[in-house]
XYZ file of C-alpha atoms in Angstrom:
556
model
C -22.287 -8.706 4.235
C -25.429 -9.291 6.239
C -28.777 -9.971 4.629
C -31.047 -6.934 4.056
C -31.945 -5.411 7.396
C -35.345 -4.393 8.771
C -36.055 -0.792 7.876
C -35.840 2.022 10.356
C -38.172 4.981 10.328
C -37.126 7.828 8.022
C -33.836 9.261 9.299
C -34.301 13.000 9.784
C -31.043 13.898 11.534
C -27.651 12.556 12.558
C -26.137 13.583 15.867
C -22.337 13.399 15.639
C -20.558 12.941 18.959
C -16.811 13.570 19.221
C -15.157 12.395 22.419
C -12.563 14.763 23.887
C -10.445 12.170 25.690
C -7.101 13.116 24.163
C -5.063 12.824 20.980
C -7.145 10.316 19.045
C -10.409 9.693 17.219
C -13.602 8.320 18.721
C -16.947 9.282 17.182
C -20.472 8.026 17.727
C -23.178 8.780 15.171
C -26.774 8.609 16.367
C -29.123 8.265 13.378
C -32.428 9.752 14.498
C -36.039 9.828 13.352
C -37.187 13.081 14.908
C -35.719 12.594 18.404
C -35.772 8.785 18.473
C -32.419 7.044 17.960
C -32.843 4.391 15.259
C -29.239 3.328 14.608
C -25.858 3.763 16.302
C -22.475 3.844 14.561
C -19.067 4.078 16.242
C -16.161 5.317 14.122
C -12.806 4.448 15.715
C -11.841 4.338 19.374
C -8.236 5.166 20.129
C -5.713 7.431 21.788
C -2.013 7.965 21.099
C -0.750 8.923 24.531
C -1.916 9.985 27.972
C -3.982 8.554 30.812
C -5.896 5.552 29.454
C -8.491 5.972 32.202
C -9.988 8.749 30.060
C -10.413 6.281 27.197
C -11.964 3.775 29.601
C -14.473 6.456 30.585
C -15.275 6.960 26.905
C -16.006 3.251 26.370
C -18.121 3.100 29.526
C -20.048 6.132 28.283
C -20.636 4.489 24.891
C -21.830 1.330 26.653
C -24.304 3.329 28.738
C -25.617 5.726 26.083
C -25.912 3.020 23.419
C -27.655 0.626 25.789
C -24.959 -2.010 25.369
C -25.615 -2.325 21.622
C -24.008 -0.656 18.591
C -25.309 -1.373 15.092
C -21.945 -0.935 13.389
C -18.354 -0.221 14.393
C -16.086 1.312 11.747
C -12.346 0.747 12.176
C -10.752 3.089 9.663
C -7.070 2.072 9.774
C -4.418 0.410 11.900
C -3.033 3.281 13.973
C -2.901 3.511 17.733
C -4.769 6.822 17.937
C -7.723 5.238 16.112
C -8.040 1.675 17.396
C -6.154 1.213 20.680
C -9.392 1.327 22.685
C -10.803 -1.835 21.147
C -8.618 -4.130 23.224
C -8.396 -1.878 26.281
C -8.970 -3.705 29.534
C -10.810 -2.551 32.627
C -9.046 -2.568 35.972
C -10.372 -6.073 36.667
C -8.654 -7.376 33.518
C -11.816 -7.727 31.410
C -12.016 -6.252 27.912
C -14.232 -3.168 27.972
C -15.644 -3.762 24.490
C -16.764 -7.220 25.627
C -19.624 -5.364 27.339
C -21.011 -4.077 24.026
C -22.926 -6.140 21.466
C -22.007 -5.096 17.908
C -24.087 -5.959 14.849
C -21.488 -5.267 12.154
C -17.846 -4.298 11.834
C -16.735 -2.304 8.790
C -13.147 -2.301 7.578
C -11.266 -1.232 4.465
C -10.424 -3.847 1.836
C -6.751 -3.466 2.873
C -7.557 -5.345 6.097
C -8.970 -8.367 4.251
C -5.767 -10.378 4.608
C -7.061 -13.786 5.670
C -6.427 -16.993 3.671
C -9.462 -16.312 1.462
C -8.953 -12.544 1.471
C -7.898 -9.916 -1.032
C -4.638 -10.874 -2.787
C -3.369 -7.292 -3.075
C -4.218 -6.655 0.577
C -2.230 -9.753 1.573
C 0.796 -8.596 -0.432
C 0.621 -5.063 0.962
C 0.268 -6.256 4.553
C 3.284 -8.546 4.213
C 5.356 -5.769 2.645
C 4.288 -3.310 5.353
C 5.164 -5.750 8.139
C 8.651 -6.327 6.734
C 9.295 -2.606 6.399
C 8.072 -1.913 9.910
C 10.373 -4.639 11.195
C 13.234 -3.067 9.263
C 12.650 0.330 10.817
C 12.633 -1.143 14.307
C 15.945 -2.856 13.547
C 17.358 0.403 12.201
C 16.360 2.344 15.286
C 17.737 -0.397 17.524
C 21.083 -0.208 15.723
C 21.072 3.576 15.849
C 20.359 3.722 19.581
C 22.932 1.009 20.264
C 25.487 3.100 18.377
C 24.789 6.497 19.952
C 24.712 5.037 23.469
C 27.871 2.949 23.075
C 30.757 3.871 25.429
C 33.038 4.514 22.443
C 30.614 6.974 20.868
C 29.779 8.748 24.130
C 33.481 9.127 24.988
C 34.324 10.434 21.515
C 31.498 12.951 21.534
C 32.468 14.281 24.956
C 36.014 14.836 23.779
C 34.996 16.496 20.519
C 34.150 20.143 19.959
C 30.314 20.490 19.783
C 30.068 16.763 20.456
C 27.596 17.227 23.315
C 25.338 19.274 21.042
C 25.536 16.589 18.362
C 24.698 13.867 20.886
C 21.640 15.834 22.025
C 20.494 16.104 18.401
C 20.975 12.357 17.917
C 18.859 11.620 20.972
C 16.104 13.957 19.747
C 16.184 12.199 16.381
C 15.814 8.791 18.047
C 12.953 10.102 20.196
C 11.190 11.488 17.127
C 11.434 8.118 15.390
C 9.992 6.447 18.470
C 7.051 8.874 18.318
C 6.288 7.919 14.721
C 6.605 4.184 15.375
C 4.297 4.534 18.369
C 1.393 5.076 15.954
C 1.908 1.463 14.856
C 1.978 0.327 18.463
C 5.738 -0.121 18.640
C 6.631 0.551 22.258
C 10.020 1.464 23.686
C 10.602 -2.049 25.011
C 10.481 -3.341 21.426
C 13.349 -1.069 20.368
C 16.592 -2.350 21.820
C 19.915 -3.638 20.516
C 19.009 -7.303 20.977
C 15.522 -6.968 19.483
C 14.491 -9.949 17.412
C 11.371 -9.935 15.278
C 9.131 -12.948 15.789
C 6.077 -13.823 13.738
C 3.599 -12.123 16.045
C 5.511 -9.736 18.273
C 5.747 -6.483 16.335
C 3.116 -3.911 17.220
C 1.043 -6.622 18.835
C -1.197 -4.286 20.823
C -2.393 -2.298 17.806
C -2.630 -5.462 15.711
C -4.771 -7.078 18.414
C -6.934 -3.963 18.569
C -7.491 -3.998 14.809
C -8.274 -7.725 14.922
C -10.434 -7.432 18.033
C -13.770 -8.254 16.375
C -12.354 -11.128 14.315
C -10.793 -12.603 17.450
C -13.938 -11.898 19.467
C -16.070 -13.788 16.957
C -13.781 -16.791 17.398
C -14.053 -16.558 21.191
C -17.844 -16.406 20.874
C -17.833 -19.548 18.701
C -15.414 -21.376 20.998
C -16.775 -20.579 24.429
C -19.255 -17.730 24.245
C -18.924 -14.306 25.849
C -21.265 -12.959 28.481
C -21.431 -9.356 29.593
C -21.371 -8.507 33.277
C -25.160 -8.225 33.122
C -25.360 -11.830 31.872
C -26.184 -11.093 28.220
C -24.603 -13.386 25.618
C -22.781 -11.498 22.863
C -23.592 -12.305 19.244
C -21.014 -12.509 16.468
C -20.368 -9.277 14.588
C -20.715 -9.521 10.805
C -17.456 -8.265 9.271
C -17.551 -6.406 5.957
C -14.593 -5.146 3.917
C -15.421 -2.151 1.732
C -13.836 -1.054 -1.548
C -13.963 2.308 -3.357
C -17.188 2.513 -5.345
C -19.139 0.358 -2.888
C -22.454 1.580 -1.495
C -24.237 0.747 1.751
C -27.795 1.669 0.881
C -31.154 1.273 2.579
C -31.370 -2.425 1.680
C -27.960 -3.084 3.230
C -28.238 -1.103 6.474
C -31.990 -0.723 6.904
C -31.459 3.039 7.209
C -34.400 4.660 5.461
C -33.300 7.883 3.803
C -29.544 7.215 4.017
C -26.881 6.167 1.504
C -23.293 5.544 2.591
C -20.651 5.877 -0.137
C -17.160 4.405 0.160
C -14.408 6.510 -1.428
C -11.205 4.809 -0.367
C -8.645 3.477 0.171
C -7.774 3.187 -3.532
C -7.075 -0.232 -5.017
C -3.898 1.133 -6.534
C -0.500 0.757 -4.872
C 0.895 3.876 -6.539
C -1.897 5.949 -4.978
C -1.571 4.251 -1.597
C 2.091 5.215 -1.351
C 1.617 8.728 -2.776
C 2.340 11.330 -0.106
C 2.877 14.502 -2.123
C 1.094 16.417 -4.868
C 1.729 20.141 -5.088
C -1.469 20.877 -7.004
C -3.567 19.597 -4.100
C -1.720 20.332 -0.874
C 1.771 21.207 0.270
C 3.665 18.170 1.536
C 7.151 17.050 2.387
C 8.810 15.017 -0.353
C 9.617 11.423 0.469
C 11.950 9.434 -1.765
C 10.263 6.044 -1.905
C 12.923 4.691 -4.264
C 15.600 5.260 -1.645
C 13.485 3.385 0.864
C 13.664 0.143 -1.093
C 17.468 0.131 -0.969
C 17.350 1.042 2.718
C 15.196 -1.955 3.625
C 17.273 -4.246 1.428
C 20.451 -3.083 3.150
C 19.040 -3.811 6.590
C 18.524 -7.494 5.895
C 21.269 -8.017 3.340
C 24.259 -10.267 3.816
C 27.727 -8.724 3.489
C 27.935 -9.885 -0.143
C 24.504 -8.440 -0.913
C 25.406 -5.160 0.787
C 28.427 -4.826 -1.478
C 26.210 -5.339 -4.504
C 23.968 -2.500 -3.298
C 26.892 -0.145 -2.738
C 27.375 2.795 -5.135
C 31.160 2.231 -5.013
C 33.169 0.023 -7.335
C 34.383 -3.324 -5.969
C 37.995 -2.174 -6.360
C 37.475 0.256 -3.480
C 36.430 -2.472 -1.041
C 39.016 -3.757 1.411
C 38.647 -6.547 3.937
C 40.671 -6.872 7.137
C 41.675 -10.393 6.095
C 43.733 -8.845 3.284
C 46.054 -7.068 5.738
C 49.595 -8.378 6.016
C 51.387 -8.680 9.344
C 53.581 -5.776 8.269
C 50.525 -3.593 7.619
C 49.053 -4.421 10.989
C 52.194 -3.197 12.758
C 52.421 -0.010 10.703
C 50.713 2.917 12.474
C 50.538 4.787 9.170
C 48.649 1.992 7.403
C 45.324 3.394 6.230
C 43.440 0.614 8.052
C 45.011 1.553 11.372
C 44.503 5.257 10.704
C 40.851 4.675 9.877
C 40.219 2.760 13.092
C 42.305 5.025 15.320
C 40.084 6.376 18.111
C 41.376 9.869 17.329
C 39.535 9.647 14.005
C 36.336 8.125 15.364
C 34.385 11.359 14.910
C 35.012 11.170 11.149
C 33.377 7.763 10.687
C 30.109 7.559 8.726
C 29.400 3.861 9.287
C 25.937 4.503 10.748
C 25.023 7.689 8.888
C 22.936 5.719 6.389
C 20.497 4.957 9.223
C 19.680 8.676 9.326
C 17.366 7.952 6.386
C 15.187 5.902 8.725
C 13.380 8.972 10.061
C 12.056 10.021 6.672
C 11.179 6.436 5.839
C 9.317 5.972 9.122
C 7.225 9.013 8.239
C 6.596 7.573 4.772
C 5.419 4.258 6.230
C 3.221 6.123 8.710
C 1.707 8.109 5.840
C 1.137 4.917 3.850
C -0.977 3.534 6.699
C -2.931 6.797 6.772
C -3.587 6.360 3.054
C -5.247 3.000 3.786
C -7.979 4.847 5.699
C -11.567 3.822 5.037
C -13.319 6.968 3.762
C -17.105 7.386 3.868
C -19.615 9.930 2.641
C -22.993 9.677 4.402
C -25.876 11.134 2.387
C -29.426 12.078 3.279
C -31.268 10.869 0.176
C -33.989 13.517 0.500
C -32.015 16.739 1.028
C -28.805 15.361 -0.568
C -26.739 16.708 2.325
C -23.491 14.803 2.951
C -21.325 14.135 6.001
C -17.685 13.333 5.133
C -15.549 11.104 7.343
C -12.045 10.791 5.895
C -10.153 9.301 8.893
C -6.462 10.121 8.244
C -6.520 9.823 4.445
C -3.546 11.489 2.791
C -3.111 12.804 -0.706
C -2.976 9.525 -2.640
C -6.336 8.545 -1.171
C -7.891 11.967 -1.905
C -6.618 12.128 -5.495
C -8.091 8.717 -6.307
C -11.642 9.986 -5.734
C -11.666 12.462 -8.618
C -8.961 11.239 -11.006
C -10.154 10.578 -14.582
C -10.587 7.146 -16.104
C -7.763 7.859 -18.540
C -5.594 10.684 -19.852
C -8.028 11.264 -22.704
C -11.192 11.167 -20.598
C -12.702 13.673 -18.193
C -14.976 11.023 -16.695
C -13.961 10.139 -13.130
C -12.820 6.600 -12.454
C -14.798 6.487 -9.191
C -18.586 6.749 -9.472
C -21.748 5.144 -8.204
C -24.930 4.117 -10.007
C -27.917 4.962 -7.819
C -31.514 3.919 -8.382
C -33.905 6.817 -7.768
C -37.588 6.188 -8.373
C -37.739 4.799 -11.903
C -34.336 5.975 -13.129
C -30.632 5.349 -12.558
C -28.374 8.308 -11.839
C -24.596 8.577 -11.673
C -23.059 10.069 -8.542
C -19.421 11.185 -8.374
C -17.120 12.104 -5.511
C -17.154 15.690 -6.761
C -20.958 15.736 -6.424
C -20.759 14.471 -2.859
C -17.985 16.861 -1.815
C -19.923 19.810 -3.220
C -22.919 18.795 -1.104
C -20.893 18.249 2.076
C -22.326 20.074 5.098
C -20.188 18.338 7.735
C -16.486 17.502 7.512
C -14.577 15.415 10.053
C -11.215 17.019 9.406
C -8.569 14.479 8.455
C -5.540 13.554 10.551
C -6.071 16.068 13.345
C -5.937 18.922 10.779
C -2.335 18.246 9.783
C -0.899 19.943 6.708
C -0.943 16.786 4.598
C -4.363 15.185 5.038
C -6.843 17.582 3.440
C -6.601 18.042 -0.308
C -7.045 21.556 -1.584
C -8.302 21.805 -5.190
C -10.115 18.466 -5.232
C -10.921 18.464 -1.536
C -11.765 21.349 0.755
C -12.308 23.838 -2.085
C -15.028 21.571 -3.487
C -16.953 21.819 -0.201
C -19.033 24.819 -1.234
C -22.140 24.396 0.920
C -22.955 27.557 2.913
C -23.893 25.213 5.795
C -20.436 23.631 6.071
C -19.377 22.804 9.637
C -16.387 20.821 10.884
C -15.117 18.814 13.827
C -11.382 18.521 14.495
C -10.137 15.759 16.829
C -6.975 17.642 17.791
C -5.163 18.323 21.033
C -2.789 21.120 20.122
C -0.704 20.932 23.302
C -0.179 17.172 23.070
C 0.714 17.501 19.371
C 3.215 20.228 20.213
C 5.141 17.853 22.462
C 5.604 15.161 19.790
C 8.643 14.689 17.576
C 11.788 16.815 17.425
C 10.035 20.139 16.972
C 6.450 19.305 17.824
C 3.625 18.614 15.406
C 1.863 21.710 14.117
C -1.757 20.632 14.500
C -3.951 22.227 13.403
C -1.781 23.382 10.512
C -1.943 27.162 10.313
C -2.912 27.604 6.645
C -5.451 24.773 6.688
C -7.029 26.003 9.912
C -7.341 29.517 8.545
C -9.062 28.217 5.415
C -11.376 25.962 7.448
C -12.488 28.970 9.480
C -13.151 30.906 6.271
C -15.077 28.044 4.640
C -17.190 27.293 7.720
C -17.631 30.876 8.979
C -16.189 29.613 12.248
C -18.573 26.658 12.625
C -15.822 24.476 14.046
C -15.739 22.244 17.110
C -12.305 21.221 18.338
C -11.543 18.356 20.696
C -9.276 20.550 22.816
C -11.005 23.949 22.842
C -14.583 23.144 21.894
C -17.018 25.334 19.972
C -15.357 28.366 18.391
C -18.675 30.229 18.326
C -19.901 29.298 21.800
C -19.697 32.777 23.303
C -18.756 35.242 20.569
C -16.959 35.628 17.247
C -13.769 37.265 18.528
C -11.573 34.379 17.328
C -12.978 34.648 13.812
C -11.073 36.987 11.460
C -12.849 39.763 9.596
C -14.298 38.480 6.350
C -15.118 35.095 7.887
C -17.305 36.218 10.780
C -20.820 34.755 10.783
C -23.846 36.893 11.455
C -25.264 36.705 14.967
C -28.218 34.777 13.543
C -25.839 32.212 12.003
C -23.903 31.902 15.257
C -27.039 31.291 17.318
C -28.413 28.812 14.774
C -25.133 26.850 14.855
C -25.065 26.871 18.651
C -28.599 25.485 18.718
C -27.216 22.355 17.010
C -24.228 21.999 19.355
C -24.251 20.133 22.650
C -21.691 18.915 25.138
C -21.427 16.450 27.985
C -22.203 17.624 31.497
C -19.404 15.328 32.642
C -15.914 16.832 32.628
C -12.528 15.167 32.414
C -9.018 16.484 32.955
C -6.728 16.796 29.948
C -3.049 15.819 29.888
C -2.363 19.424 30.910
C -4.760 19.263 33.888
C -7.335 21.427 32.158
C -11.026 20.547 32.551
C -12.978 19.811 29.378
C -16.289 18.212 28.478
C -16.157 14.443 27.934
C -17.626 14.971 24.469
C -19.050 17.497 22.021
C -22.036 16.910 19.719
C -23.308 18.474 16.522
C -26.631 17.606 14.904
C -26.991 17.603 11.113
C -30.603 17.926 10.013
C -32.112 16.577 6.798
C -34.142 19.773 6.438
């Protein structure tokens, strides 16, 4: 962590800018004293799919509006839709972020995997890499099987075979969609794929490591911007739950930044479901361990993992010459092409889809979560990245079964006394919520999450592109999730800005259901805090939209 920084003037407002480039997160926070910008923070810069020229325009806009300097960049977690912009190149081959000087880079403790890094983070990263490699192998095997001439011929000759083949192809495509978040491209998934030490998901890995690698390039040879300015190294800090970036750390007068997650608990990191907090699909993590073991196991090891007794195993080498010539021998019957459709040799790989989703959710649970507090008014802005239920639960869980005291808390010095601050306190004072994971059904906790956000000023931004989400996976991703979106509208009185459709209250309250409609005074007051770029871009569906939307949170 850097030495104490020179103090800014008192921060009186934060202008939150959400870029509308596509399915992905990119936010810029302008910390202001009256109307003067004192400090600039970028939170993520990525996009899942679509024309990357839009993301280039975003980075150019950040470069221009931030004057080529950003105080801190926050990289929340290693997913394509959050970090792919950091190693995006311009058309001349130069890295776009090489034009921006960055004072600090903030990452979660889970990214501290260097030789002198966090031991648990190192173990988790190694385990994650092996599992990701296993899933790529599984998908490669699956696609090799369903596209084999034998399989295609059998399916075409079988009743409903064509329908089954179509379903298999949709399943493979859905798995590709999930793996794409980790930067696994189609060219990586093929029958002869071989995992090397650096090849898997290299683009996203490079993006996440961009500032570490850039620091090394600066030390080795220096980096100059196109204007001739020499870039300085960016100080890299890894944050843990319970950490605090206060005025002495950032220089931000009137601001405390609290770090909630990711939890330093593997059980919480892998937790994807908790019915008391939010409805989620159940994932059997125990099954996953056997799945990954089976992928890399030798034949002997596979037999030891089998649920069947050894007496039911039979090897071709045990066949006699007489058996081989007998058409009624069970071995010959089993391998007869007429019975191909009955084989289940590759059915075990069907588990890969659920396990890919589980691994994707695990990465979401490693999200760096921040609460930004105005120390005078106590108002809080919550940025949860893509945190899923295990991350959320860790913020308010008790120290023990016999205690009601939360495990996570902060000791804050105020005047001449020390006070204790909890996550519950901060959630109850939240006036701005960056909705998690594009408002999916499994990334906003209910009882210990959204329902704790009781401020009458609550507003929200949702980085969602509903049409792009609807084209992903086998059946499309339902984002925003219907029940969550309805509750967000109720809690905010419609004070919501979406990446795809903009300000819900811009013109009227027709979209707001009865019982949640704001007064006209509330609508106008909200709109006075909302701004948008005069520059327009075209979405993936050729619809014009503003390059970005802004919302200003005042300390008053």
